[in-house]
Amino acid sequence: MTQPPAPAHLLRRTAGLVAAVAAAGLVVTATTAAPPAEASSSTAAGSKPAPTPKPKTTAKPKSTKTKSTKTKAKPKSTTTRPSPAVISAPAAGATNPRPALGVQYHGMWSDQTPATRAKVLDQLVANGSEWVRIDVSWAMIEPKHQQYDMQWGVPFVDTVLKEVEDRGLKAMVTFWLTPDWASYGKGERYAPRYPTAYGRAAGWAAKRWGNTVDAWEMWNEQNHPDFFTTADPVAYTKMLCSAYKEIKKVDTSPVVYGGLQYNDAAFVKKTYTAGAKGCFDILATHPYSAPSDFSPTRDGGAPWGVTRVRDVRAVMVAQGDAAKPIWFTELGWSTGQIPNPQPWQRAVSEATQADFLEQTVALTRSSYPYVKGIIWFRERDRTGGNPYEDGYGLMRADLTPKPALARLKAVASS
């Protein structure tokens, strides 16, 4: 079995940030044999563009391997909490509802032992997290065409999701990473030759795990070549629509338009042009600040920061999707200090990290009531060797809590 590699987000964020920093007045492969065709659908064509480095990073692991056998569709358990796709306008004079709160949980990563997973989840529950966001690899669960890995991959997903469910947490699964057979040897972050292959696999996952998964996020940061090699809005739209169709056959949980790297309104508009309307219930962005120590209330210029979510919202409204909510499925500030940081490597103190968490919730509640959920990146610090990249956790690497974890609890109970 292969292990998930180290996060691949570490070298991304430079070119676009230079403009934002300047505006703010700051210094600044081989192919394999083709599998049987899934359907007559066009490929996600396009040569790989040179990656554009970006300010600030949000590490994402390669998901572990999983695979699943066909199982009977399981009914969703009833819950008193409304679907995250539902928007209810507050009564006149009432305060906007607080967004749902969650944390990115890397329970599928190879450095998480059962004991570590238990301790992390218990602390998240004790400190007010309502959701966890978990990445699950399509390449892991279906390493061969229509052959699911029932020896290790699928059972591992079973285990992790059961641990989450047992603690009363809701799970958002980010379903991404293309198997070699589906990308024709081009790599896990390349679009599959046939978008219907992705849709079929997403439907298979929803049939198996629909009773424990509360939202399905389709890919991650598909607008940037670090995570979707061609960053092709047409290819992504075909995958999204195929997945939506297949998931809805077996599960009523919301389908989430994958979290965009920053508030990329231009990419969203292109996917609408390609037919994305009607293929998702929630749209997600990752509105990290740039420079990376800016507060959530400070506008870093499009597309960076919480305040620029309004740009994505404007596109949705223009397309007749004003009733659909937005979620921030990644957002955070690093406490990992490095010498002579660039503007996109500026860390904050642990106390400031906690303040920014609280300010983000207050800001979205007061000014952006269409933002219905916030997933904090991430549960714990890593030990990858780059303090800035490693320092986003609400807990330290040894699982002792930072002030932000207690602040999450205070915000959740307010």
Short mmCIF file of C-alpha atoms in Angstrom, two decimals:
data_model
loop_
_atom_site.label_atom_id
_atom_site.label_comp_id
_atom_site.label_asym_id
_atom_site.label_seq_id
_atom_site.Cartn_x
_atom_site.Cartn_y
_atom_site.Cartn_z
CA MET A 1 0.00 0.00 0.00
CA THR A 2 1.23 3.46 -0.76
CA GLN A 3 1.28 6.15 1.85
CA PRO A 4 0.00 9.66 1.27
CA PRO A 5 2.89 11.93 0.34
CA ALA A 6 3.78 15.11 2.08
CA PRO A 7 1.51 18.10 1.44
CA ALA A 8 1.96 19.47 -2.06
CA HIS A 9 0.85 22.99 -1.35
CA LEU A 10 4.08 24.39 -0.06
CA LEU A 11 5.44 26.20 -3.11
CA ARG A 12 2.36 27.91 -4.46
CA ARG A 13 1.58 31.44 -3.59
CA THR A 14 3.71 34.16 -5.11
CA ALA A 15 2.84 35.67 -8.45
CA GLY A 16 -0.69 36.81 -7.77
CA LEU A 17 0.18 38.06 -4.32
CA VAL A 18 2.85 40.40 -5.66
CA ALA A 19 0.09 42.56 -7.15
CA ALA A 20 -1.89 42.54 -3.91
CA VAL A 21 1.19 43.39 -1.89
CA ALA A 22 2.08 46.22 -4.25
CA ALA A 23 -1.46 47.54 -4.10
CA ALA A 24 -1.26 47.51 -0.32
CA GLY A 25 2.00 49.47 -0.47
CA LEU A 26 4.07 46.66 1.01
CA VAL A 27 7.49 45.27 0.16
CA VAL A 28 7.32 42.57 -1.19
CA THR A 29 4.81 11.59 -18.05
CA ALA A 30 4.43 8.44 -19.43
CA THR A 31 1.01 7.11 -20.43
CA THR A 32 -0.45 3.76 -19.48
CA ALA A 33 -2.73 1.50 -21.43
CA ALA A 34 -6.20 2.93 -21.83
CA PRO A 35 -9.02 1.42 -19.76
CA PRO A 36 -12.42 0.71 -21.24
CA ALA A 37 -14.26 3.90 -22.17
CA GLU A 38 -16.73 4.97 -19.50
CA ALA A 39 -18.92 6.89 -21.89
CA SER A 40 -18.64 9.01 -24.94
CA SER A 41 -17.65 12.21 -23.18
CA SER A 42 -14.96 14.64 -24.15
CA THR A 43 -11.65 14.63 -22.34
CA ALA A 44 -10.31 17.31 -20.08
CA ALA A 45 -7.83 18.44 -22.67
CA GLY A 46 -5.21 21.10 -22.44
CA SER A 47 -1.52 21.14 -21.88
CA LYS A 48 -0.27 21.75 -18.38
CA PRO A 49 0.41 25.42 -17.79
CA ALA A 50 3.37 26.55 -15.76
CA PRO A 51 2.17 26.66 -12.14
CA THR A 52 1.52 30.14 -10.83
CA PRO A 53 2.93 30.44 -7.33
CA LYS A 54 0.48 31.90 -4.87
CA PRO A 55 0.59 33.74 -1.60
CA LYS A 56 0.05 31.61 1.47
CA THR A 57 -0.64 28.00 1.48
CA THR A 58 -3.20 25.56 2.64
CA ALA A 59 -1.72 22.17 2.63
CA LYS A 60 -3.61 19.35 1.28
CA PRO A 61 -2.53 15.79 1.54
CA LYS A 62 -2.74 13.21 -1.07
CA SER A 63 -5.56 11.18 0.11
CA THR A 64 -5.02 7.65 1.21
CA LYS A 65 -6.16 4.69 -0.75
CA THR A 66 -9.67 3.56 -0.62
CA LYS A 67 -11.88 1.37 -2.48
CA SER A 68 -15.34 0.10 -2.10
CA THR A 69 -17.60 -2.70 -3.00
CA LYS A 70 -21.10 -2.29 -4.08
CA THR A 71 -23.39 -2.03 -1.18
CA LYS A 72 -27.01 -1.32 -0.74
CA ALA A 73 -27.90 2.32 -0.39
CA LYS A 74 -28.23 3.29 3.24
CA PRO A 75 -30.85 5.73 4.44
CA LYS A 76 -29.63 9.00 5.89
CA SER A 77 -30.24 9.29 9.56
CA THR A 78 -32.66 12.01 10.52
CA THR A 79 -31.29 15.03 12.28
CA THR A 80 -32.76 18.12 13.82
CA ARG A 81 -30.19 20.34 12.16
CA PRO A 82 -31.33 21.78 8.82
CA SER A 83 -29.44 20.84 5.69
CA PRO A 84 -26.48 23.14 5.07
CA ALA A 85 -27.96 23.84 1.66
CA VAL A 86 -31.00 25.51 3.20
CA ILE A 87 -31.02 29.25 3.69
CA SER A 88 -33.60 30.74 5.99
CA ALA A 89 -33.80 34.50 6.16
CA PRO A 90 -33.82 35.83 9.71
CA ALA A 91 -36.92 37.62 10.94
CA ALA A 92 -36.91 41.41 10.73
CA GLY A 93 -34.60 42.83 13.36
CA ALA A 94 -33.15 39.42 14.24
CA THR A 95 -29.46 38.60 14.31
CA ASN A 96 -28.14 36.54 11.42
CA PRO A 97 -27.61 32.90 12.37
CA ARG A 98 -24.08 31.85 13.23
CA PRO A 99 -22.37 29.85 10.46
CA ALA A 100 -21.83 26.15 11.10
CA LEU A 101 -18.31 25.58 12.46
CA GLY A 102 -15.90 22.82 11.55
CA VAL A 103 -12.24 21.88 11.26
CA GLN A 104 -10.14 20.27 8.54
CA TYR A 105 -9.35 16.81 9.90
CA HIS A 106 -6.55 14.80 8.33
CA GLY A 107 -7.70 11.50 9.73
CA MET A 108 -6.84 9.72 6.48
CA TRP A 109 -3.17 10.71 6.62
CA SER A 110 -0.58 8.06 7.33
CA ASP A 111 0.83 9.81 10.41
CA GLN A 112 -2.47 9.52 12.28
CA THR A 113 -2.59 6.50 14.57
CA PRO A 114 -5.90 5.30 16.02
CA ALA A 115 -4.91 6.80 19.38
CA THR A 116 -4.04 10.14 17.75
CA ARG A 117 -7.27 10.20 15.79
CA ALA A 118 -9.28 9.54 18.95
CA LYS A 119 -7.54 12.29 20.90
CA VAL A 120 -7.90 14.82 18.07
CA LEU A 121 -11.58 14.08 17.53
CA ASP A 122 -12.35 14.17 21.24
CA GLN A 123 -10.74 17.60 21.54
CA LEU A 124 -12.61 18.90 18.51
CA VAL A 125 -15.93 17.76 19.94
CA ALA A 126 -15.12 19.19 23.37
CA ASN A 127 -14.29 22.56 21.84
CA GLY A 128 -17.32 23.19 19.72
CA SER A 129 -16.55 21.76 16.30
CA GLU A 130 -19.74 20.63 14.59
CA TRP A 131 -18.18 19.43 11.32
CA VAL A 132 -14.96 17.88 10.08
CA ARG A 133 -13.73 18.04 6.51
CA ILE A 134 -11.97 14.85 5.40
CA ASP A 135 -10.17 14.24 2.12
CA VAL A 136 -10.82 10.89 0.46
CA SER A 137 -8.88 9.81 -2.61
CA TRP A 138 -10.63 8.33 -5.61
CA ALA A 139 -7.25 6.87 -6.57
CA MET A 140 -7.18 5.13 -3.22
CA ILE A 141 -10.59 3.57 -3.36
CA GLU A 142 -10.54 2.52 -7.03
CA PRO A 143 -6.91 1.82 -7.97
CA LYS A 144 -8.03 -0.35 -10.89
CA HIS A 145 -10.88 0.28 -13.26
CA GLN A 146 -14.11 -0.68 -11.46
CA GLN A 147 -12.13 -2.68 -8.89
CA TYR A 148 -12.37 -1.24 -5.40
CA ASP A 149 -9.75 -1.87 -2.75
CA MET A 150 -11.66 -3.83 -0.15
CA GLN A 151 -8.52 -5.06 1.57
CA TRP A 152 -7.32 -1.76 2.98
CA GLY A 153 -8.56 1.44 1.36
CA VAL A 154 -12.31 1.13 1.73
CA PRO A 155 -12.13 -0.39 5.23
CA PHE A 156 -9.87 2.48 6.27
CA VAL A 157 -12.45 5.03 5.12
CA ASP A 158 -15.12 2.97 6.91
CA THR A 159 -13.12 3.20 10.13
CA VAL A 160 -12.36 6.91 9.99
CA LEU A 161 -15.93 7.89 9.13
CA LYS A 162 -17.30 5.65 11.90
CA GLU A 163 -14.99 7.34 14.42
CA VAL A 164 -16.36 10.71 13.33
CA GLU A 165 -19.99 9.57 13.42
CA ASP A 166 -19.61 7.99 16.86
CA ARG A 167 -18.73 11.41 18.27
CA GLY A 168 -21.73 13.14 16.75
CA LEU A 169 -19.69 15.15 14.26
CA LYS A 170 -20.90 15.84 10.75
CA ALA A 171 -18.56 14.86 7.91
CA MET A 172 -17.83 16.72 4.70
CA VAL A 173 -15.85 14.49 2.33
CA THR A 174 -13.61 16.09 -0.28
CA PHE A 175 -13.55 13.54 -3.10
CA TRP A 176 -10.56 14.00 -5.38
CA LEU A 177 -7.34 12.54 -6.89
CA THR A 178 -7.66 10.60 -10.14
CA PRO A 179 -6.51 6.98 -10.43
CA ASP A 180 -3.76 6.33 -12.94
CA TRP A 181 -6.06 4.27 -15.14
CA ALA A 182 -8.53 7.19 -15.40
CA SER A 183 -5.96 9.93 -16.08
CA TYR A 184 -4.16 7.72 -18.64
CA GLY A 185 -0.96 8.01 -16.65
CA LYS A 186 -0.97 11.79 -16.37
CA GLY A 187 -1.17 11.93 -12.58
CA GLU A 188 -3.63 12.08 -9.71
CA ARG A 189 -4.29 15.80 -10.08
CA TYR A 190 -5.19 15.56 -13.74
CA ALA A 191 -8.78 15.37 -14.93
CA PRO A 192 -9.98 11.89 -15.88
CA ARG A 193 -10.27 11.18 -19.58
CA TYR A 194 -13.97 10.47 -19.05
CA PRO A 195 -15.75 12.74 -16.52
CA THR A 196 -18.40 10.04 -16.13
CA ALA A 197 -15.77 7.84 -14.47
CA TYR A 198 -15.45 10.41 -11.67
CA GLY A 199 -19.22 10.68 -11.39
CA ARG A 200 -19.66 6.92 -11.20
CA ALA A 201 -17.03 6.65 -8.44
CA ALA A 202 -18.61 9.52 -6.49
CA GLY A 203 -21.96 7.78 -6.74
CA TRP A 204 -20.40 4.55 -5.53
CA ALA A 205 -18.92 6.38 -2.53
CA ALA A 206 -22.26 8.03 -1.76
CA LYS A 207 -24.01 4.68 -1.87
CA ARG A 208 -21.54 3.16 0.58
CA TRP A 209 -21.05 6.08 2.95
CA GLY A 210 -24.18 8.16 2.47
CA ASN A 211 -25.43 7.35 5.95
CA THR A 212 -22.31 8.84 7.58
CA VAL A 213 -21.34 11.63 5.16
CA ASP A 214 -23.31 14.88 5.44
CA ALA A 215 -21.88 16.76 2.44
CA TRP A 216 -19.85 15.80 -0.63
CA GLU A 217 -17.26 18.30 -1.83
CA MET A 218 -16.22 17.70 -5.41
CA TRP A 219 -12.44 18.17 -5.69
CA ASN A 220 -10.22 20.72 -4.01
CA GLU A 221 -8.92 24.03 -5.39
CA GLN A 222 -9.67 23.02 -8.96
CA ASN A 223 -8.92 26.55 -10.15
CA HIS A 224 -5.18 26.14 -9.55
CA PRO A 225 -2.74 23.74 -11.28
CA ASP A 226 -1.23 22.65 -7.97
CA PHE A 227 -4.44 20.74 -7.33
CA PHE A 228 -6.05 20.35 -10.76
CA THR A 229 -3.30 20.23 -13.32
CA THR A 230 -4.97 22.09 -16.16
CA ALA A 231 -7.18 24.25 -13.91
CA ASP A 232 -9.74 23.77 -16.68
CA PRO A 233 -13.22 25.10 -15.77
CA VAL A 234 -14.90 23.09 -18.54
CA ALA A 235 -13.32 19.80 -17.47
CA TYR A 236 -14.21 20.51 -13.85
CA THR A 237 -17.81 21.36 -14.73
CA LYS A 238 -18.25 18.05 -16.54
CA MET A 239 -16.90 16.18 -13.51
CA LEU A 240 -19.07 18.18 -11.10
CA CYS A 241 -22.25 17.62 -13.07
CA SER A 242 -21.57 13.91 -13.52
CA ALA A 243 -20.91 13.52 -9.78
CA TYR A 244 -24.02 15.50 -8.85
CA LYS A 245 -26.23 13.31 -10.99
CA GLU A 246 -24.81 10.06 -9.60
CA ILE A 247 -24.74 11.13 -5.95
CA LYS A 248 -28.32 12.33 -6.02
CA LYS A 249 -29.48 8.91 -7.20
CA VAL A 250 -28.51 7.44 -3.80
CA ASP A 251 -28.06 10.28 -1.29
CA THR A 252 -29.83 13.53 -0.48
CA SER A 253 -26.79 15.16 1.16
CA PRO A 254 -25.65 18.46 -0.36
CA VAL A 255 -23.10 18.40 -3.18
CA VAL A 256 -20.48 21.12 -2.75
CA TYR A 257 -18.74 22.92 -5.60
CA GLY A 258 -15.09 22.29 -4.62
CA GLY A 259 -13.37 24.91 -2.51
CA LEU A 260 -11.69 27.48 -4.75
CA GLN A 261 -8.22 28.72 -4.01
CA TYR A 262 -9.22 32.21 -2.85
CA ASN A 263 -12.37 33.91 -4.14
CA ASP A 264 -11.89 33.20 -7.82
CA ALA A 265 -14.98 34.83 -9.30
CA ALA A 266 -13.63 34.57 -12.86
CA PHE A 267 -13.31 30.78 -12.60
CA VAL A 268 -16.81 30.51 -11.15
CA LYS A 269 -18.23 32.50 -14.06
CA LYS A 270 -16.49 30.20 -16.55
CA THR A 271 -17.99 27.12 -14.90
CA TYR A 272 -21.45 28.66 -15.08
CA THR A 273 -20.87 29.26 -18.79
CA ALA A 274 -19.87 25.59 -19.08
CA GLY A 275 -23.13 24.46 -17.45
CA ALA A 276 -22.43 24.25 -13.71
CA LYS A 277 -25.78 25.72 -12.69
CA GLY A 278 -27.95 22.98 -11.23
CA CYS A 279 -24.94 20.77 -10.47
CA PHE A 280 -24.25 21.82 -6.86
CA ASP A 281 -26.08 22.81 -3.69
CA ILE A 282 -23.31 24.81 -1.98
CA LEU A 283 -20.36 26.73 -3.43
CA ALA A 284 -17.08 26.75 -1.48
CA THR A 285 -14.12 29.11 -1.39
CA HIS A 286 -10.85 29.30 0.58
CA PRO A 287 -10.57 33.00 1.42
CA TYR A 288 -7.10 33.15 2.95
CA SER A 289 -5.73 36.60 3.64
CA ALA A 290 -2.93 38.10 1.59
CA PRO A 291 -0.63 39.34 3.00
CA SER A 292 -1.06 36.40 5.29
CA ASP A 293 -1.15 38.35 8.55
CA PHE A 294 -4.03 40.60 7.45
CA SER A 295 -7.07 40.39 9.69
CA PRO A 296 -10.33 38.99 8.28
CA THR A 297 -11.80 42.49 8.19
CA ARG A 298 -8.98 43.85 6.03
CA ASP A 299 -9.44 43.76 2.25
CA GLY A 300 -6.30 42.54 0.51
CA GLY A 301 -7.77 43.16 -2.92
CA ALA A 302 -9.43 40.62 -5.19
CA PRO A 303 -9.43 37.69 -4.81
CA TRP A 304 -7.87 37.47 -1.32
CA GLY A 305 -9.50 37.58 2.06
CA VAL A 306 -12.89 37.07 3.61
CA THR A 307 -14.32 40.36 2.34
CA ARG A 308 -13.80 39.38 -1.30
CA VAL A 309 -16.36 36.60 -1.02
CA ARG A 310 -18.70 39.31 -2.28
CA ASP A 311 -17.15 38.91 -5.76
CA VAL A 312 -18.14 35.25 -5.95
CA ARG A 313 -21.54 36.04 -4.52
CA ALA A 314 -22.10 38.65 -7.26
CA VAL A 315 -21.51 36.02 -9.95
CA MET A 316 -23.94 33.61 -8.27
CA VAL A 317 -26.61 36.29 -8.02
CA ALA A 318 -26.14 37.26 -11.67
CA GLN A 319 -26.59 33.59 -12.59
CA GLY A 320 -29.83 33.25 -10.63
CA ASP A 321 -28.26 31.29 -7.77
CA ALA A 322 -28.83 33.82 -4.98
CA ALA A 323 -30.61 31.14 -2.92
CA LYS A 324 -27.51 28.93 -2.75
CA PRO A 325 -25.16 29.34 0.20
CA ILE A 326 -21.39 29.69 0.24
CA TRP A 327 -19.13 27.82 2.65
CA PHE A 328 -15.52 28.56 3.53
CA THR A 329 -14.14 25.02 3.43
CA GLU A 330 -10.64 26.22 4.33
CA LEU A 331 -9.55 29.29 6.22
CA GLY A 332 -6.86 29.97 8.79
CA TRP A 333 -3.75 31.78 9.98
CA SER A 334 -0.39 30.24 10.76
CA THR A 335 1.44 30.77 14.04
CA GLY A 336 4.69 29.34 12.67
CA GLN A 337 7.29 32.12 12.59
CA ILE A 338 10.13 32.01 10.06
CA PRO A 339 13.06 34.44 9.65
CA ASN A 340 12.61 37.24 7.09
CA PRO A 341 9.20 36.13 5.85
CA GLN A 342 7.73 37.24 2.55
CA PRO A 343 4.31 38.92 2.81
CA TRP A 344 2.62 35.57 2.11
CA GLN A 345 4.65 33.88 4.88
CA ARG A 346 3.80 36.18 7.74
CA ALA A 347 2.65 34.31 10.79
CA VAL A 348 0.60 35.68 13.66
CA SER A 349 0.81 35.09 17.39
CA GLU A 350 -1.30 32.38 18.98
CA ALA A 351 -3.40 35.05 20.66
CA THR A 352 -3.98 36.81 17.33
CA GLN A 353 -4.90 33.53 15.65
CA ALA A 354 -7.65 33.13 18.25
CA ASP A 355 -8.81 36.72 17.77
CA PHE A 356 -8.95 36.30 13.99
CA LEU A 357 -11.04 33.15 14.37
CA GLU A 358 -13.60 35.02 16.42
CA GLN A 359 -13.52 38.04 14.12
CA THR A 360 -14.14 35.85 11.07
CA VAL A 361 -17.27 34.36 12.56
CA ALA A 362 -18.53 37.78 13.66
CA LEU A 363 -17.82 39.31 10.25
CA THR A 364 -19.56 36.61 8.24
CA ARG A 365 -22.50 36.68 10.61
CA SER A 366 -22.94 40.44 10.36
CA SER A 367 -21.96 41.14 6.75
CA TYR A 368 -22.13 37.90 4.75
CA PRO A 369 -25.15 35.95 6.00
CA TYR A 370 -25.09 33.80 2.85
CA VAL A 371 -21.87 32.21 4.20
CA LYS A 372 -23.40 29.29 6.07
CA GLY A 373 -20.34 27.34 7.16
CA ILE A 374 -16.68 27.83 8.08
CA ILE A 375 -14.10 25.03 8.15
CA TRP A 376 -10.90 26.00 9.94
CA PHE A 377 -7.60 24.84 8.50
CA ARG A 378 -6.57 22.75 10.38
CA GLU A 379 -6.80 20.52 13.47
CA ARG A 380 -3.11 20.36 14.49
CA ASP A 381 0.32 21.63 13.56
CA ARG A 382 2.52 19.39 11.43
CA THR A 383 6.23 18.67 11.70
CA GLY A 384 7.20 18.96 8.04
CA GLY A 385 10.19 21.24 8.56
CA ASN A 386 8.68 24.58 7.48
CA PRO A 387 7.34 26.32 10.59
CA TYR A 388 5.06 28.61 8.62
CA GLU A 389 3.50 25.82 6.57
CA ASP A 390 3.23 23.60 9.63
CA GLY A 391 1.70 26.18 11.95
CA TYR A 392 -1.97 26.43 10.98
CA GLY A 393 -3.28 24.03 13.62
CA LEU A 394 -5.74 24.80 16.38
CA MET A 395 -3.57 22.40 18.37
CA ARG A 396 0.19 22.14 18.50
CA ALA A 397 1.90 19.08 17.06
CA ASP A 398 1.87 17.43 20.50
CA LEU A 399 -1.92 17.96 20.59
CA THR A 400 -1.83 20.58 23.31
CA PRO A 401 -4.43 23.24 22.52
CA LYS A 402 -3.64 26.71 21.24
CA PRO A 403 -5.84 29.59 22.41
CA ALA A 404 -7.76 29.37 19.12
CA LEU A 405 -9.20 26.00 20.09
CA ALA A 406 -10.74 27.41 23.25
CA ARG A 407 -11.95 30.41 21.25
CA LEU A 408 -13.71 28.05 18.85
CA LYS A 409 -15.59 26.67 21.83
CA ALA A 410 -16.53 30.15 23.03
CA VAL A 411 -17.73 31.18 19.57
CA ALA A 412 -19.68 27.93 19.12
CA SER A 413 -21.53 28.44 22.39
CA SER A 414 -22.21 32.15 21.91
#
